[in-house]
Coordinates of N, CA and C in Angstrom, one line a residue:
X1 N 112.0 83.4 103.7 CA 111.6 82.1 103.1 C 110.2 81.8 103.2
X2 N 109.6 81.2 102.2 CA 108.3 81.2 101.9 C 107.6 79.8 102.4
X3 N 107.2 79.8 103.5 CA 106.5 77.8 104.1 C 105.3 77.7 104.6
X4 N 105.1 77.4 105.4 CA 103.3 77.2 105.5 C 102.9 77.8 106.7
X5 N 103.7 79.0 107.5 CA 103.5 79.3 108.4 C 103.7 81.2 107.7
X6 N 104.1 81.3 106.6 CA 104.1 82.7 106.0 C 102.6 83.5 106.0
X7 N 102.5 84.7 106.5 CA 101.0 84.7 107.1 C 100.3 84.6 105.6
X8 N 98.9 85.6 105.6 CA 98.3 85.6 104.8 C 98.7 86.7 104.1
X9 N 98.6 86.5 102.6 CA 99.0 87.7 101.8 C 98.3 88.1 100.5
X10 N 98.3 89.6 100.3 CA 97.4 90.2 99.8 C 98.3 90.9 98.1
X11 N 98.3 90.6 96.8 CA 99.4 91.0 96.2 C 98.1 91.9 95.3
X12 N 98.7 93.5 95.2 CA 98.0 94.2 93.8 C 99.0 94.6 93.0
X13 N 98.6 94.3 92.0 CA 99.9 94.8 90.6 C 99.3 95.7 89.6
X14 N 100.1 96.7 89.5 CA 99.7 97.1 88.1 C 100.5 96.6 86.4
X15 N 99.6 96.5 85.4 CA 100.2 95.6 84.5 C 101.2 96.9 83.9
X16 N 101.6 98.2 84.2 CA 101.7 99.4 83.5 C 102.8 99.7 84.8
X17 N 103.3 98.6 85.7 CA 104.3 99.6 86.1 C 105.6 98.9 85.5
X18 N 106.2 100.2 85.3 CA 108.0 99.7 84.7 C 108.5 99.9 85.6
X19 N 108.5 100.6 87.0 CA 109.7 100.4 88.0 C 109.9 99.4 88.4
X20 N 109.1 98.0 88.9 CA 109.0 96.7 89.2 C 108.2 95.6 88.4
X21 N 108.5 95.3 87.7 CA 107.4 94.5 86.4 C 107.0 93.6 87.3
X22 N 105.6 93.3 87.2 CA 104.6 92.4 87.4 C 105.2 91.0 87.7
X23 N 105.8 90.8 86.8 CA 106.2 89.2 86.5 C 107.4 88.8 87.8
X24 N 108.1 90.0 88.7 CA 108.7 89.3 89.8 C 108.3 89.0 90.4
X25 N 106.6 89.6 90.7 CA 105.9 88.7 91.6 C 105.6 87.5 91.3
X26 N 105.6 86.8 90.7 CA 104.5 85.7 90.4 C 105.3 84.5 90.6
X27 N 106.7 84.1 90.8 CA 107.1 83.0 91.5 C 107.0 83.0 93.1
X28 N 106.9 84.6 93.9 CA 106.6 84.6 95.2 C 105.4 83.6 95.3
X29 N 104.2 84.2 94.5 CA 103.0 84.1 94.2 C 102.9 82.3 94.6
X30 N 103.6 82.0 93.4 CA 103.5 80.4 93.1 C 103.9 79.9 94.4
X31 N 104.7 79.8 95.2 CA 105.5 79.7 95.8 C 104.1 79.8 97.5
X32 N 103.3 80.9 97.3 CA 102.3 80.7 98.4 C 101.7 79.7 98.1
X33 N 100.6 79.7 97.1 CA 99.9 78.6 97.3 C 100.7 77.3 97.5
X34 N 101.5 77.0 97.0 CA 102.1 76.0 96.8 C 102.3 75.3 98.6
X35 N 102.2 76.2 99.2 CA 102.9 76.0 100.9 C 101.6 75.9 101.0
X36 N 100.5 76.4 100.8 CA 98.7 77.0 101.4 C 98.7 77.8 101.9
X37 N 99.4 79.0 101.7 CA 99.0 80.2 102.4 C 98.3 80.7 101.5
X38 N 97.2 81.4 102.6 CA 95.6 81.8 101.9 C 96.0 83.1 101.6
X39 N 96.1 83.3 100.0 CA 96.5 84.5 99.4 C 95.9 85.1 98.1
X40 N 95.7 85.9 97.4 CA 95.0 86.4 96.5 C 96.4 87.1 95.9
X41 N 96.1 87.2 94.4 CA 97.0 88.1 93.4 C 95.7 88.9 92.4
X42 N 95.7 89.8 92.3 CA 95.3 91.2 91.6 C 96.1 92.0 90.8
X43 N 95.8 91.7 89.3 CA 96.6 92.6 88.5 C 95.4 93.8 87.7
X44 N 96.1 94.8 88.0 CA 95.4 95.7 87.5 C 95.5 96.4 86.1
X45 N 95.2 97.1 85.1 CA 95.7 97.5 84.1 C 96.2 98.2 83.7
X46 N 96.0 99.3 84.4 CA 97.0 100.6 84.6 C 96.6 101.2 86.5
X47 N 97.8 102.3 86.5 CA 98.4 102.6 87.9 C 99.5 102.9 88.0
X48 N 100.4 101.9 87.2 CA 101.9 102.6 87.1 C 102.6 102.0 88.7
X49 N 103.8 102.9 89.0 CA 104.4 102.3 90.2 C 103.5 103.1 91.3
X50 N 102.8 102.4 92.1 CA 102.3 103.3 93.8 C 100.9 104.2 93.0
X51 N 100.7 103.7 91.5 CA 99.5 104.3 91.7 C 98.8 105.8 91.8
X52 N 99.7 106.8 92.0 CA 99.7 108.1 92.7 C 98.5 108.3 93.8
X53 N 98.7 107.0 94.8 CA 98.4 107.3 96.2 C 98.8 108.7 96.7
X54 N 97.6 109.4 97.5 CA 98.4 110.5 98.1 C 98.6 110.1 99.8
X55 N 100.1 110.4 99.9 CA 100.4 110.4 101.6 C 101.5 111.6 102.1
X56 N 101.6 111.7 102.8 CA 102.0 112.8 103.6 C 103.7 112.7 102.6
X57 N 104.4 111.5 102.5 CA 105.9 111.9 101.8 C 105.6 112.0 100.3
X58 N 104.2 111.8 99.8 CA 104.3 112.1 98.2 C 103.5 113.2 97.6
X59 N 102.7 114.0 98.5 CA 101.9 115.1 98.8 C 102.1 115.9 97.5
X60 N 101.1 116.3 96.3 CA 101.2 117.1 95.5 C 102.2 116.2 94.4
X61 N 102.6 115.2 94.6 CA 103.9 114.6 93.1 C 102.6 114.0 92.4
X62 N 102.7 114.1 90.7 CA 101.5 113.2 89.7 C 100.4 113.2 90.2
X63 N 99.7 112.6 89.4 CA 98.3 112.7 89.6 C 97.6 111.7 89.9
X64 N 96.4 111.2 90.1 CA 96.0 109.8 90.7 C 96.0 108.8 88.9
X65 N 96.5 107.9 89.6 CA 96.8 106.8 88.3 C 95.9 106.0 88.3
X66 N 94.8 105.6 89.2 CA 94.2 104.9 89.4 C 92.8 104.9 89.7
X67 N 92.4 106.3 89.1 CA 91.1 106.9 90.1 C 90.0 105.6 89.0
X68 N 90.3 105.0 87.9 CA 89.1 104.5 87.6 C 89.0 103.1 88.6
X69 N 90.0 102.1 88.8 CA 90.1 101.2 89.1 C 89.9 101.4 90.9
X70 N 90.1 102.4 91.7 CA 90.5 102.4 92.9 C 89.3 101.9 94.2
X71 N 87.4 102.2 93.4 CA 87.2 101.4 94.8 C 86.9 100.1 94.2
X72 N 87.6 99.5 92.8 CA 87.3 97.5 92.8 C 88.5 97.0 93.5
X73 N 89.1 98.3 94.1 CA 90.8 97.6 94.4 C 90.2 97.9 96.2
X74 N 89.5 99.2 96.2 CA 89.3 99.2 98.3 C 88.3 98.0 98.8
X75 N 87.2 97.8 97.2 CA 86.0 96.7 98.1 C 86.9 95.4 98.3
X76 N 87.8 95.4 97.2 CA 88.6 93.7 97.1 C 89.7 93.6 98.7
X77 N 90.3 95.4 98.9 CA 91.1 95.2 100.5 C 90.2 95.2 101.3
X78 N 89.4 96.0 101.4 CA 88.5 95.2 102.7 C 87.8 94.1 103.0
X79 N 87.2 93.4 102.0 CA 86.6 92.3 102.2 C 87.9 91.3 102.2
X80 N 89.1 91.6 102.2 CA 90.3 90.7 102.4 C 90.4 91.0 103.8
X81 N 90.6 92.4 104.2 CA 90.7 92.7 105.5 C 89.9 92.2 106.4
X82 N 88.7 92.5 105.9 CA 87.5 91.6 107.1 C 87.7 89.9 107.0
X83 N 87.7 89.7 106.4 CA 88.0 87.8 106.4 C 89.2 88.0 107.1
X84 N 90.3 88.5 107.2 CA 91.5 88.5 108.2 C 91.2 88.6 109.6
X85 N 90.6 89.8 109.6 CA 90.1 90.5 110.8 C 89.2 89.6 111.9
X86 N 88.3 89.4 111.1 CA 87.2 88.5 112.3 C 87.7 87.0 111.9
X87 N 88.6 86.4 111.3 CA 88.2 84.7 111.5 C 86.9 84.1 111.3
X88 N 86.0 84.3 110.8 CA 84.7 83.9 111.1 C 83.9 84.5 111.8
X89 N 84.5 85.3 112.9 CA 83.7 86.1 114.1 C 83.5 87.4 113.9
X90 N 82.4 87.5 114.7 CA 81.6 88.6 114.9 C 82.4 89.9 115.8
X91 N 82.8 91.0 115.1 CA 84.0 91.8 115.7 C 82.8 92.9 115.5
X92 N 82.9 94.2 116.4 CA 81.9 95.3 117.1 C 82.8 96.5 116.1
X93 N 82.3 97.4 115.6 CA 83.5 98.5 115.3 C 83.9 99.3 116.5
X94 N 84.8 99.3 115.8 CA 86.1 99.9 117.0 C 86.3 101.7 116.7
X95 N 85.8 102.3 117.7 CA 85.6 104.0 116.8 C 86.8 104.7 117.7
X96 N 87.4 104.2 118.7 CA 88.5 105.2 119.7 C 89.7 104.6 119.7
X97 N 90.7 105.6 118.8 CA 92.1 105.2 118.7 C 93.0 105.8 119.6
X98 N 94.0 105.4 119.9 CA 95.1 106.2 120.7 C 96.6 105.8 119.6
X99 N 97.5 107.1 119.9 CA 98.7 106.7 119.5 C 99.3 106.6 120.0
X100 N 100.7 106.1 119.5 CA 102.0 105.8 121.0 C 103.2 106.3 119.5
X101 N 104.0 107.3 119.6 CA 104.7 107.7 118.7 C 106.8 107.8 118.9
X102 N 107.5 107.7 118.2 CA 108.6 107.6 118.0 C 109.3 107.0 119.1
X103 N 109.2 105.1 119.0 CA 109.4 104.4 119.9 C 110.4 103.8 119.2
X104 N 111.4 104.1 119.5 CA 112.6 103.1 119.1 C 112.3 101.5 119.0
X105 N 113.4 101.1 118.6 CA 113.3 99.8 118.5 C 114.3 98.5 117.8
X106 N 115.5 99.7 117.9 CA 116.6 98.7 117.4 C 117.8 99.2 118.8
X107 N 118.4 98.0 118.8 CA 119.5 97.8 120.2 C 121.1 98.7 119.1
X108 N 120.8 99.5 118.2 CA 121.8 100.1 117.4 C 122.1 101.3 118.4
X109 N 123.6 101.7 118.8 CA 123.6 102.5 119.5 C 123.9 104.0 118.4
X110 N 124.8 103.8 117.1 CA 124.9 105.7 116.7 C 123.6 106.0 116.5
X111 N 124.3 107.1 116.0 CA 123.6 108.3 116.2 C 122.7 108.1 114.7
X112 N 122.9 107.7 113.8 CA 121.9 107.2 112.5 C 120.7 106.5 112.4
X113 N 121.3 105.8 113.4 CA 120.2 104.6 113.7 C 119.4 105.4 114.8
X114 N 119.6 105.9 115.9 CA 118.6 106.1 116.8 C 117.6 107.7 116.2
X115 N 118.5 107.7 114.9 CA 117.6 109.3 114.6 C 116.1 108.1 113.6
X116 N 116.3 106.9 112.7 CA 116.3 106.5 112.0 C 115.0 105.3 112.8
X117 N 115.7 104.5 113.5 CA 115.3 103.3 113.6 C 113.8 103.2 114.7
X118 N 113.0 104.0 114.7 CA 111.9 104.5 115.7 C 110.5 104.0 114.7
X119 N 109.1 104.2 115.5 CA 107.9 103.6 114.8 C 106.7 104.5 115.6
X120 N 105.6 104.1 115.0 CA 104.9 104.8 115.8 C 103.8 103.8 115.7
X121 N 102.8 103.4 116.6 CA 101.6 102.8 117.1 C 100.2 103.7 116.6
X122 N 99.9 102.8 116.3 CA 98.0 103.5 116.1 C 97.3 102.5 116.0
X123 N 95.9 102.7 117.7 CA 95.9 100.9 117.9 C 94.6 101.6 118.4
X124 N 93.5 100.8 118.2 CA 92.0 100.7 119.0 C 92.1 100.6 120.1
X125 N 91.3 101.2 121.2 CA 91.4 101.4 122.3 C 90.4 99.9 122.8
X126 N 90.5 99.5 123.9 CA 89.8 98.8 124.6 C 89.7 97.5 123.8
X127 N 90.6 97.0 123.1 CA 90.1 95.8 122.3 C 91.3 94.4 123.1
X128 N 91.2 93.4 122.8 CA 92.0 92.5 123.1 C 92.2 91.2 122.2
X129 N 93.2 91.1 121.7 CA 93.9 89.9 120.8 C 93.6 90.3 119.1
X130 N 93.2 91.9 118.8 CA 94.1 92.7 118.0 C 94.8 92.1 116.9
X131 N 94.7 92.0 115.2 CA 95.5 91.9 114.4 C 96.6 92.8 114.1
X132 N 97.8 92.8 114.4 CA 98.6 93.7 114.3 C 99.3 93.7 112.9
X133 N 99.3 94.7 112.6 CA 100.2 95.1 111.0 C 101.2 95.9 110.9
X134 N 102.1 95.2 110.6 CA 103.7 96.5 110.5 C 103.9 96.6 109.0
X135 N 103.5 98.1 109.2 CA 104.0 98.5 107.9 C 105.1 99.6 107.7
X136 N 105.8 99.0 106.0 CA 106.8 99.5 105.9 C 106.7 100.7 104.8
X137 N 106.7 102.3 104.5 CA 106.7 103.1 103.7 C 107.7 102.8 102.7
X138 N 107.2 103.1 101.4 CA 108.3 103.3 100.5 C 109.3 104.2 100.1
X139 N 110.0 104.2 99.3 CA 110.9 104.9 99.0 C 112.0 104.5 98.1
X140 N 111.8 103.3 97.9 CA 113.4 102.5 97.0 C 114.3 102.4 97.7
X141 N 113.8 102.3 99.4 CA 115.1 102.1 100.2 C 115.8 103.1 100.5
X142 N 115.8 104.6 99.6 CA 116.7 106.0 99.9 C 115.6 106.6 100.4
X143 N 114.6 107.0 100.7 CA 114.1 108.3 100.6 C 112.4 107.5 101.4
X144 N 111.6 108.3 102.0 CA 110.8 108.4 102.7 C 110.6 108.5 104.2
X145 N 109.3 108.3 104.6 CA 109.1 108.4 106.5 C 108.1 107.6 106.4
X146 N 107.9 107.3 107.8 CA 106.7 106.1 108.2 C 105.6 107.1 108.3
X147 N 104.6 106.8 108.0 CA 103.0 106.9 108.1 C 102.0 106.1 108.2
X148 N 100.7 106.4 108.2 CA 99.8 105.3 108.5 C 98.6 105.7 107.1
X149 N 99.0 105.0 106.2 CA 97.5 105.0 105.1 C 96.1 104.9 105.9
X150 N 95.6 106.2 105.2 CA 94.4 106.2 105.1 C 93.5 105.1 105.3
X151 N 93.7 104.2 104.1 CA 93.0 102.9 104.1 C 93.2 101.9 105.1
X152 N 94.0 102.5 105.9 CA 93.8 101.3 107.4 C 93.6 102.0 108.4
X153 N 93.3 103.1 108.5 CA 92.4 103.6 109.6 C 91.8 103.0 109.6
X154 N 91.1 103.2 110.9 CA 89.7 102.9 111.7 C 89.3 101.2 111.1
X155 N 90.6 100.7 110.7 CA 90.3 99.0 110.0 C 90.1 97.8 111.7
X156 N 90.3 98.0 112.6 CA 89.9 97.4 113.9 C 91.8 96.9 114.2
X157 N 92.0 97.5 113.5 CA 94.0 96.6 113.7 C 94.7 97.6 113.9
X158 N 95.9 96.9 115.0 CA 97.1 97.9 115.3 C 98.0 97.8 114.3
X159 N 98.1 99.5 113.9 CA 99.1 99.7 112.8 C 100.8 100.0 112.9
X160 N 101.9 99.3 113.0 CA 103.0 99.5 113.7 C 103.7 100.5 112.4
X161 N 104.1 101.7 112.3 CA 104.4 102.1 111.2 C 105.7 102.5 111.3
X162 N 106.5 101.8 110.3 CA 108.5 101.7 111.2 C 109.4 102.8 109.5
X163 N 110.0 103.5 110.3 CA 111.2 104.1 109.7 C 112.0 103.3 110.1
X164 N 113.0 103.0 108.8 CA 114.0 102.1 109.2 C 115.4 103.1 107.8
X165 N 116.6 102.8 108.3 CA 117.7 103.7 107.9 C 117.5 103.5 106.4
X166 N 118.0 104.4 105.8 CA 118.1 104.5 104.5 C 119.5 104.3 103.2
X167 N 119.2 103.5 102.4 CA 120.9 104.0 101.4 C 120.7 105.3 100.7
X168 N 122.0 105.9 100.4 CA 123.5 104.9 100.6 C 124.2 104.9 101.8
X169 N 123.5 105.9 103.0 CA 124.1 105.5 104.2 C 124.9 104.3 105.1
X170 N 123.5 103.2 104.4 CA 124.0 102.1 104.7 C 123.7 100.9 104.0
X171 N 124.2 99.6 103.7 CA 123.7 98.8 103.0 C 121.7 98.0 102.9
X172 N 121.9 97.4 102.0 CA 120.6 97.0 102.0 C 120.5 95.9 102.7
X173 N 121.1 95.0 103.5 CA 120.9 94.2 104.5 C 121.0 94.5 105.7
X174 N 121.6 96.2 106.0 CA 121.1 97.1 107.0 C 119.7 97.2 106.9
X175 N 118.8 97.7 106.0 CA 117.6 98.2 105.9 C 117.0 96.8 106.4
X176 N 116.9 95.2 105.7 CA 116.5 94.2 106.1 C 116.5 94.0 107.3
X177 N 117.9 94.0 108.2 CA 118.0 93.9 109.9 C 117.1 94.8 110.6
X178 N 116.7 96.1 109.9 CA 115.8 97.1 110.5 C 114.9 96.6 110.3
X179 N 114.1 96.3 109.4 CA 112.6 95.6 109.4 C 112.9 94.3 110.2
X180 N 113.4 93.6 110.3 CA 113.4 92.5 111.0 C 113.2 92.9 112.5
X181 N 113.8 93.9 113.1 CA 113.5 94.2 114.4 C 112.6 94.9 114.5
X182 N 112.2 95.4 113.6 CA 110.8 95.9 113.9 C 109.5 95.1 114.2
X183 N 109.8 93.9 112.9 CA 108.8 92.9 113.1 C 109.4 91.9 114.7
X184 N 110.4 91.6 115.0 CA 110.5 91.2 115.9 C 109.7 92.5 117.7
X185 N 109.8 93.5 117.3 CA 109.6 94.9 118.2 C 107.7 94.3 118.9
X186 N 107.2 94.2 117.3 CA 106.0 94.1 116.9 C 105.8 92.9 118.3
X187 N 106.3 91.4 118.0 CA 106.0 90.4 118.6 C 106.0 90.7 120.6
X188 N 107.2 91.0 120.6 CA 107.3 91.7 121.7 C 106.4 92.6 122.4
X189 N 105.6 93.4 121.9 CA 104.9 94.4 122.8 C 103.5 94.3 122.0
X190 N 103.2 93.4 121.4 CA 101.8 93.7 120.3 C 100.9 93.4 121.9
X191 N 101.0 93.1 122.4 CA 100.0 92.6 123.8 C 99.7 93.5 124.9
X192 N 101.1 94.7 124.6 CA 100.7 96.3 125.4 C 99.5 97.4 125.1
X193 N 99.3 96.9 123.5 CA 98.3 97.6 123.1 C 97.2 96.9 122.1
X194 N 97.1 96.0 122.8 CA 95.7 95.1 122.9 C 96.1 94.1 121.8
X195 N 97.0 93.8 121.1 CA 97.2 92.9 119.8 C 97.2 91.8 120.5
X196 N 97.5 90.7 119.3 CA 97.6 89.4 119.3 C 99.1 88.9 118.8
X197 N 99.8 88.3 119.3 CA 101.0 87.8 119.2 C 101.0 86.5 117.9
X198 N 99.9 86.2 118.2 CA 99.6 84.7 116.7 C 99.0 85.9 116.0
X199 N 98.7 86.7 115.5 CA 98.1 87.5 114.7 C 98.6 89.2 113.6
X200 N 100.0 88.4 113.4 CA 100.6 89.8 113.0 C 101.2 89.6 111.7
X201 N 101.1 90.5 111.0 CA 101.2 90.5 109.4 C 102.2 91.1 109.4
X202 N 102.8 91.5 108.2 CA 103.4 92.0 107.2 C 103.3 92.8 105.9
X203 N 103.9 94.7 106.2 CA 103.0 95.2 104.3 C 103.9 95.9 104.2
X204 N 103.6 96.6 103.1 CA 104.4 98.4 102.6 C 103.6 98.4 101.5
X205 N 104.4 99.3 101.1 CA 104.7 99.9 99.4 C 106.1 100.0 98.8
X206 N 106.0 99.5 98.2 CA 106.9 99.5 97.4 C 108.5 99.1 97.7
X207 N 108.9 99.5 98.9 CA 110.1 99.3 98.9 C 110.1 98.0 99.8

């Protein structure tokens, strides 16, 4: 549910995708400003669905969809990113990462869930109060693995990057409860690895 404490959010669309048309966004959309959450909407012209980002689960599928449009789309994420990032303040770049890898994080005891319900950390070393970001990979809910996009490397933020079970295994309000504990996982330990507890977001792709 969408109120005035929904963090900040960042929406890119392409006007050329048919797997999710444009226009479901735009009541979310409405629905931020309307509360004041400080958000931006971006529609692009063409891209299609995901763009043909390359990442480690889509490796070699189509071709890039987007190579004309792609750095008015990276100057517009980072200068969103930086206005997130610092608050106004003067932040040092951060060049030494550490990872912390396949950390559970659901109280599910089978055997699906514990192959399933795990994340991995990728956080700046030596920093403190940290924007943390849990991101979710796509897939349509059946199909993919958690990774960490390129484009948020070396961004000064800890990146929580969560597999969560898949259909038809199980329903789609299974996958919801998984992201939910993950972002609850997030709250919990964002302060083991230098994050900020008031400072944690929400992303993916597509699914």
């Amino acid at each position: 549910k969408v109120n005035s404490n929904t963090p900040p959010t960042f929406i890119v669309l392409s006007a050329n995708d048919l797997s999710v048309p444009g226009t479901n966004m735009i009541p979310y959309y409405s629905r931020l400003i309307e509360c004041g959450v400080p958000t931006e909407l971006h529609v692009f012209p063409e891209g299609g669905h995901g763009w043909g980002y390359s990442s480690e689960q889509f490796k070699g599928v189509g071709k890039d969809k987007f190579a004309h449009y792609r750095p008015d789309f990276e100057r517009l994420l980072e200068r969103w990113l930086t206005d997130r990032r610092n608050d106004g303040k003067e932040v040092a770049p951060v060049q030494n990462y550490g990872t912390a890898n396949n950390i559970p994080y659901s109280q599910a005891s089978d055997e699906y869930s514990r192959s399933r319900c795990k994340l991995d950390v990728y956080y700046p070393l030596g920093v403190k109060d940290a924007p943390v970001l849990v991101w979710f990979h796509g897939g349509g809910l059946t199909g993919g693995n958690r990774y960490v996009p390129a484009e948020l490397k070396n961004s000064g933020m800890i990146i929580v990057s969560v597999n969560y079970r898949l259909m038809p295994k199980v329903g789609i309000t299974d996958c919801i409860d998984d992201a939910a504990a993950a972002v609850a996982w997030a709250f919990e330990h964002a302060e083991e690895y230098g994050g900020s507890r008031s400072r944690i977001f929400v992303s993916g792709h597509s699914a």
